[in-house]
């Protein structure tokens, strides 16, 4: 299999443009001591992201109304239980992905 060098350069460039803005804040913030109010505010970000992702997929807009997506609703329950029980973001994400995969497989 031959890869066109221009395509390879574009892929590597896209990788760098995507990775650098995600890596630099972690490197910089590891060396800084943030004030307690800032840390408390940052602790809400995973909850906000999780809620936004779930609500975007849970609510389905039709021509006349907004309804609930049944598949997503069924996957939300084990994911929410895991989030409340474990308080672990990785475990919550894994349970959510596996739940959605099983529901789509069986649906």
Short mmCIF file of N, CA and C in Angstrom, two decimals:
data_model
loop_
_atom_site.label_atom_id
_atom_site.label_comp_id
_atom_site.label_asym_id
_atom_site.label_seq_id
_atom_site.Cartn_x
_atom_site.Cartn_y
_atom_site.Cartn_z
N UNK A 1 0.85 -1.17 0.00
CA UNK A 1 0.00 0.00 0.00
C UNK A 1 0.89 1.23 0.00
N UNK A 2 0.68 2.10 -0.96
CA UNK A 2 1.44 3.34 -1.06
C UNK A 2 0.62 4.49 -0.51
N UNK A 3 1.30 5.34 0.24
CA UNK A 3 0.64 6.52 0.79
C UNK A 3 1.24 7.75 0.12
N UNK A 4 0.38 8.59 -0.38
CA UNK A 4 0.81 9.83 -0.99
C UNK A 4 1.45 10.70 0.10
N UNK A 5 2.69 11.18 -0.09
CA UNK A 5 3.35 11.99 0.95
C UNK A 5 2.55 13.22 1.35
N UNK A 6 1.84 13.84 0.40
CA UNK A 6 1.05 15.02 0.74
C UNK A 6 -0.07 14.68 1.72
N UNK A 7 -0.71 13.53 1.51
CA UNK A 7 -1.77 13.09 2.42
C UNK A 7 -1.19 12.80 3.80
N UNK A 8 -0.02 12.18 3.83
CA UNK A 8 0.63 11.89 5.11
C UNK A 8 0.97 13.18 5.85
N UNK A 9 1.48 14.19 5.13
CA UNK A 9 1.80 15.47 5.76
C UNK A 9 0.54 16.15 6.30
N UNK A 10 -0.54 16.05 5.57
CA UNK A 10 -1.80 16.65 6.03
C UNK A 10 -2.29 15.94 7.29
N UNK A 11 -2.19 14.61 7.34
CA UNK A 11 -2.61 13.85 8.52
C UNK A 11 -1.76 14.22 9.72
N UNK A 12 -0.44 14.29 9.53
CA UNK A 12 0.44 14.65 10.64
C UNK A 12 0.18 16.08 11.10
N UNK A 13 -0.03 17.00 10.15
CA UNK A 13 -0.35 18.37 10.52
C UNK A 13 -1.65 18.49 11.28
N UNK A 14 -2.68 17.76 10.83
CA UNK A 14 -3.96 17.77 11.54
C UNK A 14 -3.81 17.20 12.95
N UNK A 15 -2.97 16.17 13.07
CA UNK A 15 -2.73 15.58 14.38
C UNK A 15 -2.09 16.61 15.33
N UNK A 16 -1.10 17.32 14.82
CA UNK A 16 -0.42 18.32 15.65
C UNK A 16 -1.35 19.47 16.02
N UNK A 17 -2.12 19.95 15.05
CA UNK A 17 -3.04 21.06 15.31
C UNK A 17 -4.11 20.66 16.32
N UNK A 18 -4.48 19.40 16.33
CA UNK A 18 -5.47 18.91 17.29
C UNK A 18 -4.84 18.64 18.65
N UNK A 19 -3.64 18.07 18.68
CA UNK A 19 -3.02 17.66 19.93
C UNK A 19 -2.43 18.82 20.73
N UNK A 20 -1.81 19.76 20.07
CA UNK A 20 -1.11 20.83 20.78
C UNK A 20 -2.04 21.64 21.70
N UNK A 21 -3.22 22.09 21.24
CA UNK A 21 -4.08 22.84 22.17
C UNK A 21 -4.61 22.00 23.33
N UNK A 22 -4.57 20.70 23.20
CA UNK A 22 -5.04 19.84 24.29
C UNK A 22 -3.92 19.53 25.27
N UNK A 23 -2.69 19.50 24.81
CA UNK A 23 -1.57 19.13 25.66
C UNK A 23 -1.01 20.32 26.43
N UNK A 24 -0.90 21.47 25.77
CA UNK A 24 -0.28 22.64 26.40
C UNK A 24 -0.97 23.04 27.71
N UNK A 25 -2.31 23.10 27.79
CA UNK A 25 -2.91 23.46 29.09
C UNK A 25 -2.55 22.50 30.22
N UNK A 26 -2.46 21.20 29.93
CA UNK A 26 -2.08 20.25 30.97
C UNK A 26 -0.65 20.49 31.45
N UNK A 27 0.25 20.73 30.53
CA UNK A 27 1.65 20.97 30.89
C UNK A 27 1.78 22.24 31.71
N UNK A 28 1.11 23.30 31.28
CA UNK A 28 1.21 24.59 31.98
C UNK A 28 0.55 24.50 33.36
N UNK A 29 -0.64 23.90 33.44
CA UNK A 29 -1.37 23.87 34.71
C UNK A 29 -0.75 22.93 35.74
N UNK A 30 0.07 21.97 35.30
CA UNK A 30 0.74 21.10 36.27
C UNK A 30 1.74 21.87 37.10
N UNK A 31 2.28 22.93 36.55
CA UNK A 31 3.31 23.70 37.24
C UNK A 31 2.76 24.90 38.01
N UNK A 32 1.48 25.16 37.88
CA UNK A 32 0.87 26.30 38.55
C UNK A 32 0.00 25.84 39.71
N UNK A 33 -0.05 26.64 40.74
CA UNK A 33 -0.95 26.40 41.86
C UNK A 33 -2.15 27.31 41.66
N UNK A 34 -3.27 26.73 41.30
CA UNK A 34 -4.48 27.52 41.05
C UNK A 34 -5.19 27.82 42.35
N UNK A 35 -5.84 28.98 42.43
CA UNK A 35 -6.61 29.31 43.64
C UNK A 35 -7.77 28.33 43.83
N UNK A 36 -8.18 28.18 45.08
CA UNK A 36 -9.24 27.24 45.41
C UNK A 36 -10.55 27.51 44.66
N UNK A 37 -11.00 28.78 44.51
CA UNK A 37 -12.25 29.03 43.75
C UNK A 37 -12.14 28.55 42.30
N UNK A 38 -10.97 28.70 41.69
CA UNK A 38 -10.79 28.26 40.31
C UNK A 38 -10.88 26.74 40.23
N UNK A 39 -10.24 26.06 41.17
CA UNK A 39 -10.29 24.59 41.19
C UNK A 39 -11.71 24.09 41.42
N UNK A 40 -12.44 24.77 42.27
CA UNK A 40 -13.83 24.38 42.53
C UNK A 40 -14.67 24.57 41.28
N UNK A 41 -14.47 25.70 40.57
CA UNK A 41 -15.20 25.95 39.33
C UNK A 41 -14.85 24.91 38.28
N UNK A 42 -13.59 24.56 38.16
CA UNK A 42 -13.16 23.56 37.18
C UNK A 42 -13.72 22.17 37.48
N UNK A 43 -14.04 21.90 38.72
CA UNK A 43 -14.56 20.58 39.07
C UNK A 43 -15.94 20.33 38.46
N UNK A 44 -16.65 21.39 38.06
CA UNK A 44 -17.97 21.23 37.46
C UNK A 44 -17.92 20.97 35.96
N UNK A 45 -16.80 21.16 35.34
CA UNK A 45 -16.71 21.02 33.89
C UNK A 45 -17.05 19.61 33.41
N UNK A 46 -16.53 18.51 34.02
CA UNK A 46 -16.93 17.18 33.53
C UNK A 46 -18.44 16.96 33.60
N UNK A 47 -19.10 17.47 34.63
CA UNK A 47 -20.53 17.32 34.75
C UNK A 47 -21.24 18.06 33.62
N UNK A 48 -20.77 19.26 33.31
CA UNK A 48 -21.38 20.04 32.24
C UNK A 48 -21.20 19.37 30.88
N UNK A 49 -20.01 18.86 30.64
CA UNK A 49 -19.74 18.19 29.36
C UNK A 49 -20.59 16.94 29.24
N UNK A 50 -20.65 16.16 30.30
CA UNK A 50 -21.44 14.93 30.30
C UNK A 50 -22.92 15.25 30.04
N UNK A 51 -23.43 16.25 30.71
CA UNK A 51 -24.84 16.62 30.54
C UNK A 51 -25.11 17.10 29.12
N UNK A 52 -24.22 17.92 28.57
CA UNK A 52 -24.41 18.42 27.21
C UNK A 52 -24.40 17.28 26.20
N UNK A 53 -23.47 16.34 26.35
CA UNK A 53 -23.40 15.21 25.42
C UNK A 53 -24.64 14.32 25.51
N UNK A 54 -25.09 14.08 26.72
CA UNK A 54 -26.25 13.22 26.91
C UNK A 54 -27.51 13.89 26.36
N UNK A 55 -27.72 15.14 26.71
CA UNK A 55 -28.95 15.83 26.29
C UNK A 55 -29.01 16.01 24.78
N UNK A 56 -27.86 16.19 24.15
CA UNK A 56 -27.83 16.35 22.69
C UNK A 56 -28.35 15.09 22.00
N UNK A 57 -28.04 13.93 22.56
CA UNK A 57 -28.47 12.67 21.96
C UNK A 57 -29.79 12.16 22.51
N UNK A 58 -30.15 12.59 23.69
CA UNK A 58 -31.37 12.09 24.34
C UNK A 58 -32.62 12.72 23.73
N UNK A 59 -32.55 13.99 23.41
CA UNK A 59 -33.72 14.69 22.86
C UNK A 59 -33.67 14.66 21.34
N UNK A 60 -34.76 14.23 20.73
CA UNK A 60 -34.85 14.15 19.27
C UNK A 60 -35.96 15.10 18.82
N UNK A 61 -35.61 16.00 17.92
CA UNK A 61 -36.59 16.96 17.42
C UNK A 61 -37.27 16.38 16.18
N UNK A 62 -38.58 16.36 16.22
CA UNK A 62 -39.36 15.97 15.05
C UNK A 62 -39.98 17.23 14.47
N UNK A 63 -40.81 17.07 13.46
CA UNK A 63 -41.42 18.24 12.83
C UNK A 63 -42.36 18.98 13.77
N UNK A 64 -43.01 18.24 14.67
CA UNK A 64 -44.02 18.87 15.51
C UNK A 64 -43.67 18.92 16.99
N UNK A 65 -42.68 18.13 17.45
CA UNK A 65 -42.39 18.10 18.88
C UNK A 65 -40.96 17.63 19.13
N UNK A 66 -40.67 17.51 20.40
CA UNK A 66 -39.39 16.97 20.85
C UNK A 66 -39.69 15.69 21.62
N UNK A 67 -39.02 14.60 21.26
CA UNK A 67 -39.24 13.32 21.93
C UNK A 67 -37.93 12.80 22.50
N UNK A 68 -38.05 11.75 23.28
CA UNK A 68 -36.88 11.12 23.87
C UNK A 68 -36.41 9.96 22.99
N UNK A 69 -35.11 9.82 22.86
CA UNK A 69 -34.52 8.69 22.16
C UNK A 69 -34.48 7.51 23.12
N UNK A 70 -35.24 6.48 22.85
CA UNK A 70 -35.36 5.34 23.75
C UNK A 70 -34.05 4.60 23.99
N UNK A 71 -33.25 4.44 22.95
CA UNK A 71 -31.97 3.75 23.10
C UNK A 71 -31.06 4.50 24.06
N UNK A 72 -30.95 5.79 23.85
CA UNK A 72 -30.08 6.60 24.71
C UNK A 72 -30.61 6.63 26.13
N UNK A 73 -31.92 6.70 26.28
CA UNK A 73 -32.52 6.71 27.61
C UNK A 73 -32.18 5.44 28.38
N UNK A 74 -32.21 4.29 27.68
CA UNK A 74 -31.85 3.03 28.35
C UNK A 74 -30.37 2.99 28.73
N UNK A 75 -29.51 3.61 27.94
CA UNK A 75 -28.08 3.62 28.25
C UNK A 75 -27.74 4.62 29.35
N UNK A 76 -28.59 5.62 29.53
CA UNK A 76 -28.33 6.64 30.55
C UNK A 76 -28.41 6.05 31.95
N UNK A 77 -29.32 5.14 32.19
CA UNK A 77 -29.52 4.62 33.55
C UNK A 77 -28.28 3.91 34.11
N UNK A 78 -27.71 2.90 33.43
CA UNK A 78 -26.51 2.29 34.00
C UNK A 78 -25.33 3.25 34.07
N UNK A 79 -25.28 4.18 33.12
CA UNK A 79 -24.20 5.16 33.13
C UNK A 79 -24.32 6.09 34.32
N UNK A 80 -25.52 6.55 34.59
CA UNK A 80 -25.75 7.44 35.72
C UNK A 80 -25.49 6.74 37.05
N UNK A 81 -25.93 5.50 37.16
CA UNK A 81 -25.66 4.72 38.38
C UNK A 81 -24.16 4.58 38.60
N UNK A 82 -23.44 4.28 37.53
CA UNK A 82 -21.98 4.14 37.63
C UNK A 82 -21.34 5.46 38.05
N UNK A 83 -21.80 6.56 37.47
CA UNK A 83 -21.24 7.87 37.81
C UNK A 83 -21.47 8.21 39.28
N UNK A 84 -22.69 7.96 39.76
CA UNK A 84 -23.00 8.28 41.15
C UNK A 84 -22.30 7.35 42.13
N UNK A 85 -22.16 6.09 41.75
CA UNK A 85 -21.56 5.10 42.64
C UNK A 85 -20.04 5.21 42.67
N UNK A 86 -19.41 5.31 41.51
CA UNK A 86 -17.95 5.25 41.46
C UNK A 86 -17.28 6.62 41.54
N UNK A 87 -17.97 7.67 41.09
CA UNK A 87 -17.38 9.01 40.99
C UNK A 87 -16.11 8.98 40.12
N UNK A 88 -16.07 8.06 39.16
CA UNK A 88 -14.91 7.87 38.31
C UNK A 88 -15.33 8.15 36.87
N UNK A 89 -14.73 9.16 36.26
CA UNK A 89 -15.10 9.56 34.91
C UNK A 89 -14.81 8.46 33.90
N UNK A 90 -13.67 7.80 34.02
CA UNK A 90 -13.31 6.75 33.08
C UNK A 90 -14.30 5.59 33.15
N UNK A 91 -14.64 5.16 34.35
CA UNK A 91 -15.61 4.07 34.51
C UNK A 91 -16.97 4.46 33.95
N UNK A 92 -17.36 5.70 34.16
CA UNK A 92 -18.64 6.19 33.65
C UNK A 92 -18.67 6.16 32.13
N UNK A 93 -17.61 6.63 31.51
CA UNK A 93 -17.53 6.65 30.04
C UNK A 93 -17.54 5.23 29.49
N UNK A 94 -16.78 4.34 30.10
CA UNK A 94 -16.73 2.95 29.63
C UNK A 94 -18.09 2.29 29.75
N UNK A 95 -18.76 2.46 30.87
CA UNK A 95 -20.09 1.87 31.05
C UNK A 95 -21.08 2.47 30.05
N UNK A 96 -20.98 3.75 29.79
CA UNK A 96 -21.87 4.38 28.81
C UNK A 96 -21.65 3.84 27.41
N UNK A 97 -20.40 3.69 27.02
CA UNK A 97 -20.09 3.16 25.68
C UNK A 97 -20.54 1.72 25.55
N UNK A 98 -20.24 0.91 26.55
CA UNK A 98 -20.63 -0.51 26.50
C UNK A 98 -22.15 -0.64 26.52
N UNK A 99 -22.82 0.15 27.35
CA UNK A 99 -24.29 0.10 27.41
C UNK A 99 -24.90 0.44 26.06
N UNK A 100 -24.40 1.51 25.45
CA UNK A 100 -24.95 1.92 24.15
C UNK A 100 -24.66 0.88 23.09
N UNK A 101 -23.48 0.26 23.13
CA UNK A 101 -23.14 -0.77 22.15
C UNK A 101 -24.05 -1.99 22.29
N UNK A 102 -24.30 -2.42 23.52
CA UNK A 102 -25.16 -3.58 23.75
C UNK A 102 -26.59 -3.27 23.32
N UNK A 103 -27.07 -2.09 23.65
CA UNK A 103 -28.44 -1.71 23.28
C UNK A 103 -28.58 -1.64 21.76
N UNK A 104 -27.61 -1.08 21.08
CA UNK A 104 -27.68 -1.02 19.61
C UNK A 104 -27.57 -2.41 19.00
N UNK A 105 -26.81 -3.27 19.62
CA UNK A 105 -26.68 -4.65 19.12
C UNK A 105 -27.99 -5.40 19.25
N UNK A 106 -28.68 -5.20 20.36
CA UNK A 106 -29.92 -5.93 20.62
C UNK A 106 -31.15 -5.25 20.03
N UNK A 107 -31.10 -3.98 19.72
CA UNK A 107 -32.27 -3.21 19.29
C UNK A 107 -32.71 -3.64 17.92
#
